[in-house]
Tab-separated table of C-alpha atoms and ligand atoms in Angstrom:
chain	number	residue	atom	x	y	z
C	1342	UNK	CA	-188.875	-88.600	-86.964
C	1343	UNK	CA	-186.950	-86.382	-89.582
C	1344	UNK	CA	-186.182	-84.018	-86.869
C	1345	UNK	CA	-184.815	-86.736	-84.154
C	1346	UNK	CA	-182.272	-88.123	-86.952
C	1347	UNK	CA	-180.871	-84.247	-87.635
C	1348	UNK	CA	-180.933	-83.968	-83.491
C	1349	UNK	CA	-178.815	-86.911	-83.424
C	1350	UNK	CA	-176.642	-86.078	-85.908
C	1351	UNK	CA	-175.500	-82.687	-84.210
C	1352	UNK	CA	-174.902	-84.818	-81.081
C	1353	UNK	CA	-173.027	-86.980	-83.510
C	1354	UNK	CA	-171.168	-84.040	-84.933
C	1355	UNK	CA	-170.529	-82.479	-81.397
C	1356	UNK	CA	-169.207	-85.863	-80.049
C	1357	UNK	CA	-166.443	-86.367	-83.205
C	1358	UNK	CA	-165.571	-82.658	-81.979
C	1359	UNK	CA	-165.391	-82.495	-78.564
C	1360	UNK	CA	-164.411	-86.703	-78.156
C	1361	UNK	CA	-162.353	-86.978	-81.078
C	1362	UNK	CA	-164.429	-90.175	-81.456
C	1363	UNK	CA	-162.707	-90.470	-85.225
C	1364	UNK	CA	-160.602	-93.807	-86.120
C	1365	UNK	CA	-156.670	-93.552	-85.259
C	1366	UNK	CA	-154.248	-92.718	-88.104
C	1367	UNK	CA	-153.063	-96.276	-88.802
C	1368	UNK	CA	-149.440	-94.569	-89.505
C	1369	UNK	CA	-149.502	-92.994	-86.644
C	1370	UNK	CA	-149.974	-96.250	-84.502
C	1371	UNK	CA	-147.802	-98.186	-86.871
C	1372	UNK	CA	-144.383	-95.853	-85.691
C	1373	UNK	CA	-144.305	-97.907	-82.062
C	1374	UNK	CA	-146.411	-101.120	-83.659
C	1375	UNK	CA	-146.172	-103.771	-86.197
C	1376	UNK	CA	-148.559	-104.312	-88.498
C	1377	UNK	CA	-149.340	-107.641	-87.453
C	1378	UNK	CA	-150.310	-106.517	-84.407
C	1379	UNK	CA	-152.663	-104.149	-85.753
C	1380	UNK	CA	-154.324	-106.478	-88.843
C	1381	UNK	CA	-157.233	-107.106	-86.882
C	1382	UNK	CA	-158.737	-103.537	-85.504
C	1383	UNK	CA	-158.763	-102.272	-88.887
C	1384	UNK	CA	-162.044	-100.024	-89.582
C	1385	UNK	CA	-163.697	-101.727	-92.715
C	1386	UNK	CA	-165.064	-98.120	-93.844
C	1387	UNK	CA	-162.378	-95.899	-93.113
C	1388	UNK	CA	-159.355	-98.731	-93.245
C	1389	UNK	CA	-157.400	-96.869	-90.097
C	1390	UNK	CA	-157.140	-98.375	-86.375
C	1391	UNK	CA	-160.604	-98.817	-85.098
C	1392	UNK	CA	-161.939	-95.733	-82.367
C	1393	UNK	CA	-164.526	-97.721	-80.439
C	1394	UNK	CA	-164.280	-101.072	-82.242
C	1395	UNK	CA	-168.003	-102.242	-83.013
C	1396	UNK	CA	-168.025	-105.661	-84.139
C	1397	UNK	CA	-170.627	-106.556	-87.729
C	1398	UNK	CA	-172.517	-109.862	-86.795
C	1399	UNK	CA	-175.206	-110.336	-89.325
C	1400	UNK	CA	-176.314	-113.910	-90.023
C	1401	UNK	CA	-175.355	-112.874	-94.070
C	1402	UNK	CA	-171.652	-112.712	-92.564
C	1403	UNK	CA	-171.174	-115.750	-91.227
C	1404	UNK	CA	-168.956	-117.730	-93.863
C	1405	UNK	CA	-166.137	-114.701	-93.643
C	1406	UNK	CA	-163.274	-115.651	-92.153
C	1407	UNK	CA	-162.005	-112.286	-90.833
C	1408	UNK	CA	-162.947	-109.855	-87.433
C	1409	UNK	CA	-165.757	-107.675	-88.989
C	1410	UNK	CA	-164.657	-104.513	-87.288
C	1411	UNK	CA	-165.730	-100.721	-87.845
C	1412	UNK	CA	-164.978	-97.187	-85.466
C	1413	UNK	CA	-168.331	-96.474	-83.562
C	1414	UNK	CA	-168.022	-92.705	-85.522
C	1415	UNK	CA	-167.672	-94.169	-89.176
C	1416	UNK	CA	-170.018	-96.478	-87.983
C	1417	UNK	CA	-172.685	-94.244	-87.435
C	1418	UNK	CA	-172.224	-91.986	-89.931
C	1419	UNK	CA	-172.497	-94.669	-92.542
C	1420	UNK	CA	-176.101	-95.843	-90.859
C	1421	UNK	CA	-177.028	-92.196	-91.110
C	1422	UNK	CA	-176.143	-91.852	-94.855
C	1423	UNK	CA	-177.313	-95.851	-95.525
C	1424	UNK	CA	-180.021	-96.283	-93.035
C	1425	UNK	CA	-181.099	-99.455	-93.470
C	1426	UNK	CA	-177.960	-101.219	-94.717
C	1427	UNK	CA	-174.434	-102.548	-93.736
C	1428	UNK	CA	-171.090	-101.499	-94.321
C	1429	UNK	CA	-170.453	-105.561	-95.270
C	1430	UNK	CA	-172.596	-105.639	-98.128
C	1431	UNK	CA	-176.186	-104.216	-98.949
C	1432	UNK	CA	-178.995	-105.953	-96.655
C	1433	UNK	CA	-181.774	-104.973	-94.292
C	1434	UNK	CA	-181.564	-105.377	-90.463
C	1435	UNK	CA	-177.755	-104.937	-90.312
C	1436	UNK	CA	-176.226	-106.353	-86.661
C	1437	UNK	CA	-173.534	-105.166	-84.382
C	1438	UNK	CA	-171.953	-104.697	-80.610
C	1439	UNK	CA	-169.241	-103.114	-78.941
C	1440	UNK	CA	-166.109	-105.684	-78.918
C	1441	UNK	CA	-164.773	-104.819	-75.582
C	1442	UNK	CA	-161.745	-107.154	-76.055
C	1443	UNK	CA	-160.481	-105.046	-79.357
C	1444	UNK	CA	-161.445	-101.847	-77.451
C	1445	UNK	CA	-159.230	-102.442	-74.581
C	1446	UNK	CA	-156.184	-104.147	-76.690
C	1447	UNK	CA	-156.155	-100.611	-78.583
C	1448	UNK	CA	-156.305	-98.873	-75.383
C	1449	UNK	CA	-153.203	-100.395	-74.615
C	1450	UNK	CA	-151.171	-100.223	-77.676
C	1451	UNK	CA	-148.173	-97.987	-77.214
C	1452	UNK	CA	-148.107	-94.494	-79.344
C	1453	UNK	CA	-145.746	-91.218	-79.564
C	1454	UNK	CA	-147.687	-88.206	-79.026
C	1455	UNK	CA	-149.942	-87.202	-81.841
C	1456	UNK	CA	-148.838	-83.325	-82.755
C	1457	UNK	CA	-145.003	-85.099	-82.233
C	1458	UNK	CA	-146.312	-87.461	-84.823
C	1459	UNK	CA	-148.012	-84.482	-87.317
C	1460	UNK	CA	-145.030	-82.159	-86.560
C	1461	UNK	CA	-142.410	-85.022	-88.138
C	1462	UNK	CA	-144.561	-85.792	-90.928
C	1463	UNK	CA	-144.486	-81.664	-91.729
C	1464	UNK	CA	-140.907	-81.777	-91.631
C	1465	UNK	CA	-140.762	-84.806	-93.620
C	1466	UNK	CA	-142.960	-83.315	-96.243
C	1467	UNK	CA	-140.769	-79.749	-96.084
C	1468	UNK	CA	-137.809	-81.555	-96.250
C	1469	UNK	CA	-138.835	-84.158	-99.262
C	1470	UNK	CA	-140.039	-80.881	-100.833
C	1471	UNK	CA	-136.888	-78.481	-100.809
C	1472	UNK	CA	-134.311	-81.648	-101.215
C	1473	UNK	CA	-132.880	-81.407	-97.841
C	1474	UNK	CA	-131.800	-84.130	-96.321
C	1475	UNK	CA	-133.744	-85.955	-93.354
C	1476	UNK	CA	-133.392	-85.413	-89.541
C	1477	UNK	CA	-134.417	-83.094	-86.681
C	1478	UNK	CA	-134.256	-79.302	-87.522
C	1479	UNK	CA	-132.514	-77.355	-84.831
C	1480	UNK	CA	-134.505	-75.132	-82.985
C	1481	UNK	CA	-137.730	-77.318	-83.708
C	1482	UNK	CA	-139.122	-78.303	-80.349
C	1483	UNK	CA	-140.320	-82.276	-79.795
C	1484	UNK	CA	-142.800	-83.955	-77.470
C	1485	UNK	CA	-141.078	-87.254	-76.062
C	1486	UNK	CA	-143.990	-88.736	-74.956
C	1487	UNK	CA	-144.500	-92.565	-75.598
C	1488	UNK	CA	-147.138	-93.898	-73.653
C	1489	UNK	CA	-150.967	-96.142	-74.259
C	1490	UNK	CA	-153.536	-94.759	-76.558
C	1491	UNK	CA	-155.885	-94.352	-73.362
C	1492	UNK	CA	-153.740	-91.811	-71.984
C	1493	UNK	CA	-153.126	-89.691	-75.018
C	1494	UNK	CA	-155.809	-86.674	-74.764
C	1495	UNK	CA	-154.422	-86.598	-71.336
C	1496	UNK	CA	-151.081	-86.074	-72.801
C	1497	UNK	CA	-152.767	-83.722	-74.720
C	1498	UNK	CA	-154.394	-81.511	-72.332
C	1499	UNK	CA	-151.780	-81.520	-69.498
C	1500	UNK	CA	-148.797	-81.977	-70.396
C	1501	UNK	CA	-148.051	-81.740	-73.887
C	1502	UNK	CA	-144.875	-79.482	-74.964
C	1503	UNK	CA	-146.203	-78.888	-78.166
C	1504	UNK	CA	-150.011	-77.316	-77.278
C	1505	UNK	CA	-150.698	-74.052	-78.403
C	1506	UNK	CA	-151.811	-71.806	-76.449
C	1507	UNK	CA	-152.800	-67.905	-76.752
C	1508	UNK	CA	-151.673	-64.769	-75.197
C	1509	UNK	CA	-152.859	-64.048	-71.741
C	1510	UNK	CA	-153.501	-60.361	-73.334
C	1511	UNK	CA	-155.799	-61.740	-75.858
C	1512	UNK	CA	-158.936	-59.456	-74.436
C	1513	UNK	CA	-156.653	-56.744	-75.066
C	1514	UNK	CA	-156.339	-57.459	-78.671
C	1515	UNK	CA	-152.661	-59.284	-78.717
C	1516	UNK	CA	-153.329	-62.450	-81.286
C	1517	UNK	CA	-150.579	-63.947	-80.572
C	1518	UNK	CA	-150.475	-67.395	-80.141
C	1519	UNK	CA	-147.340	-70.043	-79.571
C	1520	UNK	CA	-146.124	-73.196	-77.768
C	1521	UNK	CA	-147.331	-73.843	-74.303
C	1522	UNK	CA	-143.463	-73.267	-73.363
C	1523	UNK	CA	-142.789	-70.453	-75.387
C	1524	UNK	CA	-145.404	-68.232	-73.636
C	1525	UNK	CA	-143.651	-66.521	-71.171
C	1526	UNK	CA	-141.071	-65.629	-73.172
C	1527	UNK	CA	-143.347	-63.947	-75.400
C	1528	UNK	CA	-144.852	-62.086	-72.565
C	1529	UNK	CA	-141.986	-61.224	-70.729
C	1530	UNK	CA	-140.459	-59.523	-74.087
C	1531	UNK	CA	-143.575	-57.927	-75.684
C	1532	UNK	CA	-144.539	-55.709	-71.880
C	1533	UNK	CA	-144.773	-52.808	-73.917
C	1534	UNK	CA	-146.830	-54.135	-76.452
C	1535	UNK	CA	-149.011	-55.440	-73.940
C	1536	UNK	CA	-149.035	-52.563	-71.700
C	1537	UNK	CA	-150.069	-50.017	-74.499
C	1538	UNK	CA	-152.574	-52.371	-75.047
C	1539	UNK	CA	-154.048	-52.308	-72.208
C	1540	UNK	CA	-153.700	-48.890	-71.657
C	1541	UNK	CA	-155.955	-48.311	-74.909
C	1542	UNK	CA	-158.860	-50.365	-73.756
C	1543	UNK	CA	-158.677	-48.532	-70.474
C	1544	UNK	CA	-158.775	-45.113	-72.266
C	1545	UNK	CA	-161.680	-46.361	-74.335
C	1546	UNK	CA	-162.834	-47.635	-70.938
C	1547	UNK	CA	-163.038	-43.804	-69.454
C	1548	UNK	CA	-164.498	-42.983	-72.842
C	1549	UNK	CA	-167.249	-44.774	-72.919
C	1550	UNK	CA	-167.915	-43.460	-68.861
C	1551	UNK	CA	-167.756	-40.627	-70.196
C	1552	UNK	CA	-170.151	-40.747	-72.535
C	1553	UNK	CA	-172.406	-42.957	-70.145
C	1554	UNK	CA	-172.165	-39.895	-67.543
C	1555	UNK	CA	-172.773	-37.342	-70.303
C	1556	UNK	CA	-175.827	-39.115	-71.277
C	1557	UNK	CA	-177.336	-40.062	-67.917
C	1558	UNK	CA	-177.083	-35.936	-67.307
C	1559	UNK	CA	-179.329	-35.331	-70.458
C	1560	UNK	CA	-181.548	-37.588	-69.225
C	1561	UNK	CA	-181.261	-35.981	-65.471
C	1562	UNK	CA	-182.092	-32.629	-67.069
C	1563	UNK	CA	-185.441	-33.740	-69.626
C	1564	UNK	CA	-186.032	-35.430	-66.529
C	1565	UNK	CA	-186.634	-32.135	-64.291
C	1566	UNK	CA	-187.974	-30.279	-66.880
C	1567	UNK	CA	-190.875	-32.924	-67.824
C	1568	UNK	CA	-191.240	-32.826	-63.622
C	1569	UNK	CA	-191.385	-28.951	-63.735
C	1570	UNK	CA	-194.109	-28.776	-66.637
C	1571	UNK	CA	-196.169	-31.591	-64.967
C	1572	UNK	CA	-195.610	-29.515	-61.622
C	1573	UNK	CA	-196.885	-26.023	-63.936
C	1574	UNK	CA	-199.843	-28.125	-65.512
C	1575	UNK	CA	-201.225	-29.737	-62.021
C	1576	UNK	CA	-201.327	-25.992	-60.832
C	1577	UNK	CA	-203.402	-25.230	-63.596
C	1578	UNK	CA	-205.737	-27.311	-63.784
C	1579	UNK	CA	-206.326	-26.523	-59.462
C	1580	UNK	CA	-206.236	-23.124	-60.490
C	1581	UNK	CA	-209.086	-24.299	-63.573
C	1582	UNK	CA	-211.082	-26.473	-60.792
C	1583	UNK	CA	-210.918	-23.106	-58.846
C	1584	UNK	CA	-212.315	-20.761	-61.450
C	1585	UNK	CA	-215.159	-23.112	-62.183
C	1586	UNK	CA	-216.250	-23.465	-58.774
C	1587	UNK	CA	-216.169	-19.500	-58.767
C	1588	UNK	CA	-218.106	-19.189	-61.895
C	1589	UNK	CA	-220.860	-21.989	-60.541
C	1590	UNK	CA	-220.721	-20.366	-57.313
C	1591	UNK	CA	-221.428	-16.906	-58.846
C	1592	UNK	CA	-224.308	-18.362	-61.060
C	1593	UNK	CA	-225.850	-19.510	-58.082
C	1594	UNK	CA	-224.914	-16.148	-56.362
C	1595	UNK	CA	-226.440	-14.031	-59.836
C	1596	UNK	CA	-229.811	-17.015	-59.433
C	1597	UNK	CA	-230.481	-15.936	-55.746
C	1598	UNK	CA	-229.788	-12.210	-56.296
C	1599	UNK	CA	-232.642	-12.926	-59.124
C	1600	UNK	CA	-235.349	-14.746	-56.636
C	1601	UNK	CA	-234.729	-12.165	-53.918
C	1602	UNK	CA	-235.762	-9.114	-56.392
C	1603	UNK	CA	-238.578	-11.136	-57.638
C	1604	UNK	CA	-239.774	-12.145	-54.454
C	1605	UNK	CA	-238.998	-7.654	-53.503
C	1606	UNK	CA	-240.988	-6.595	-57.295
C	1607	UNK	CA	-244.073	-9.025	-56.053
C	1608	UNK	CA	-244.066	-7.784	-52.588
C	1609	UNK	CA	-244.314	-4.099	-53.731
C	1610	UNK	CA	-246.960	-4.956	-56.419
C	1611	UNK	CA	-249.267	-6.455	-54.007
C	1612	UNK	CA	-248.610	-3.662	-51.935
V	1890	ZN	ZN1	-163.240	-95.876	-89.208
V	1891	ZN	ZN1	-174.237	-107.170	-92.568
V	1892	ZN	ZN1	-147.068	-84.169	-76.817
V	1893	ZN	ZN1	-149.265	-61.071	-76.482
């Protein structure tokens, strides 16, 4: 049991990575929406826009006048912390479903892009923080993209201006990492960089064959010379079988040489 709920829980954690199954920022949604139109997908737990609205329907519920709505993430993590209970109020047997109606009409609401969204409320911050006044800083690159929440980790993943990405000699030990669009200037003006780069790792390439060939030589050599010695020590031990077959054939020789004057002494006797 124990060990199902911690299995679970990973596939929770690996979801909220990999899914970004987290509740929207409500700012974020508020630049292209009024609030009004938002007032009813807020997440009771986490108070931003609802990620997979779930809707609360316990019996206990029924005299509040207001969409009980919570993110399927914070809604889940709260019955793993509270199992049990209900983000409403504390009671047994807590009941909910997926509100497909709320899911879609969030789908659809119209949002800038997300890093757009993070990088102006950097600048903001910067620019709140050194006194200067407010507007775009030249030389700062933006993401124009205003489209439906459903098509934002699209945005994200294809055609975003503002994804990082790393250097294509990364293997080769440059770090470097920039805006998708800055990239090729960064490898068009760093060729040296990148070419002594990779001419290291191919010198410590032949180095290591080097060694490799050194070392599968050694081995070539103890190799022949265990071959020789077991070679030496097979001839010995024929040459061993050899002697003792001489020495039993020579007892036998010595046994019969023994009879025969026997046999000659009691001839002559009885003579
Ligand atoms: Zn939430
Ligand atoms: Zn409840
Ligand atoms: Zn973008
Ligand atoms: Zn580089």
């Amino acid at each position: 049991m124990e060990e199902e709920k911690s299995k679970d829980k990973a596939k929770l954690d690996l979801k909220s990575i990999t899914e970004q199954q987290i509740c929207f920022d409500k700012n974020w949604i508020l630049q292209s929406n009024k609030q009004e139109s938002i007032r009813n997908f807020i997440c009771l737990i986490c108070k931003q826009v609802a990620n997979n609205p779930m809707e609360i329907n316990c019996t206990q519920h029924e005299n509040i006048d207001e969409p009980l709505i919570v993110g399927e993430n914070c809604l889940n993590q709260f019955l793993n912390q509270n199992p049990n209970s209900c983000p409403v109020e504390p009671h047994e047997n807590c009941l909910y479903s997926q509100n497909r109606m709320a899911k879609r009409y969030i789908n659809e609401l119209d949002v800038i892009c997300p890093r757009q969204f993070q990088q102006e409320q950097q600048q903001l911050q910067m620019s709140t923080q050194q006194g200067h006044e407010e507007g775009e800083t030249p030389g700062i690159v933006t993401c124009n993209f205003k489209g439906e929440v459903k098509h934002v980790n699209d945005h994200l993943e294809h055609s975003c201006c503002l994804q990082m990405v790393r250097c294509w000699f990364k293997s080769f030990g440059c770090n470097h990492k920039c805006l998708k669009f800055a990239i090729d200037d960064h490898l068009t003006s760093n060729m040296k960089l990148h070419f002594d780069l990779v001419i290291k790792s191919f010198d410590a390439l032949q180095q290591d064959i080097r060694q490799y060939k050194e070392e599968i030589n050694k081995l070539n050599l103890e190799n022949e010379t265990f071959k020789m010695k077991s070679k030496k020590d097979e001839k010995i031990s024929h040459l061993k079988q050899q002697l003792d077959q001489y020495q039993k054939d020579n007892i036998k020789l010595i046994s019969a040489q023994a009879c025969y004057i026997l046999f000659l002494f009691s001839f002559h006797s009885k003579i």
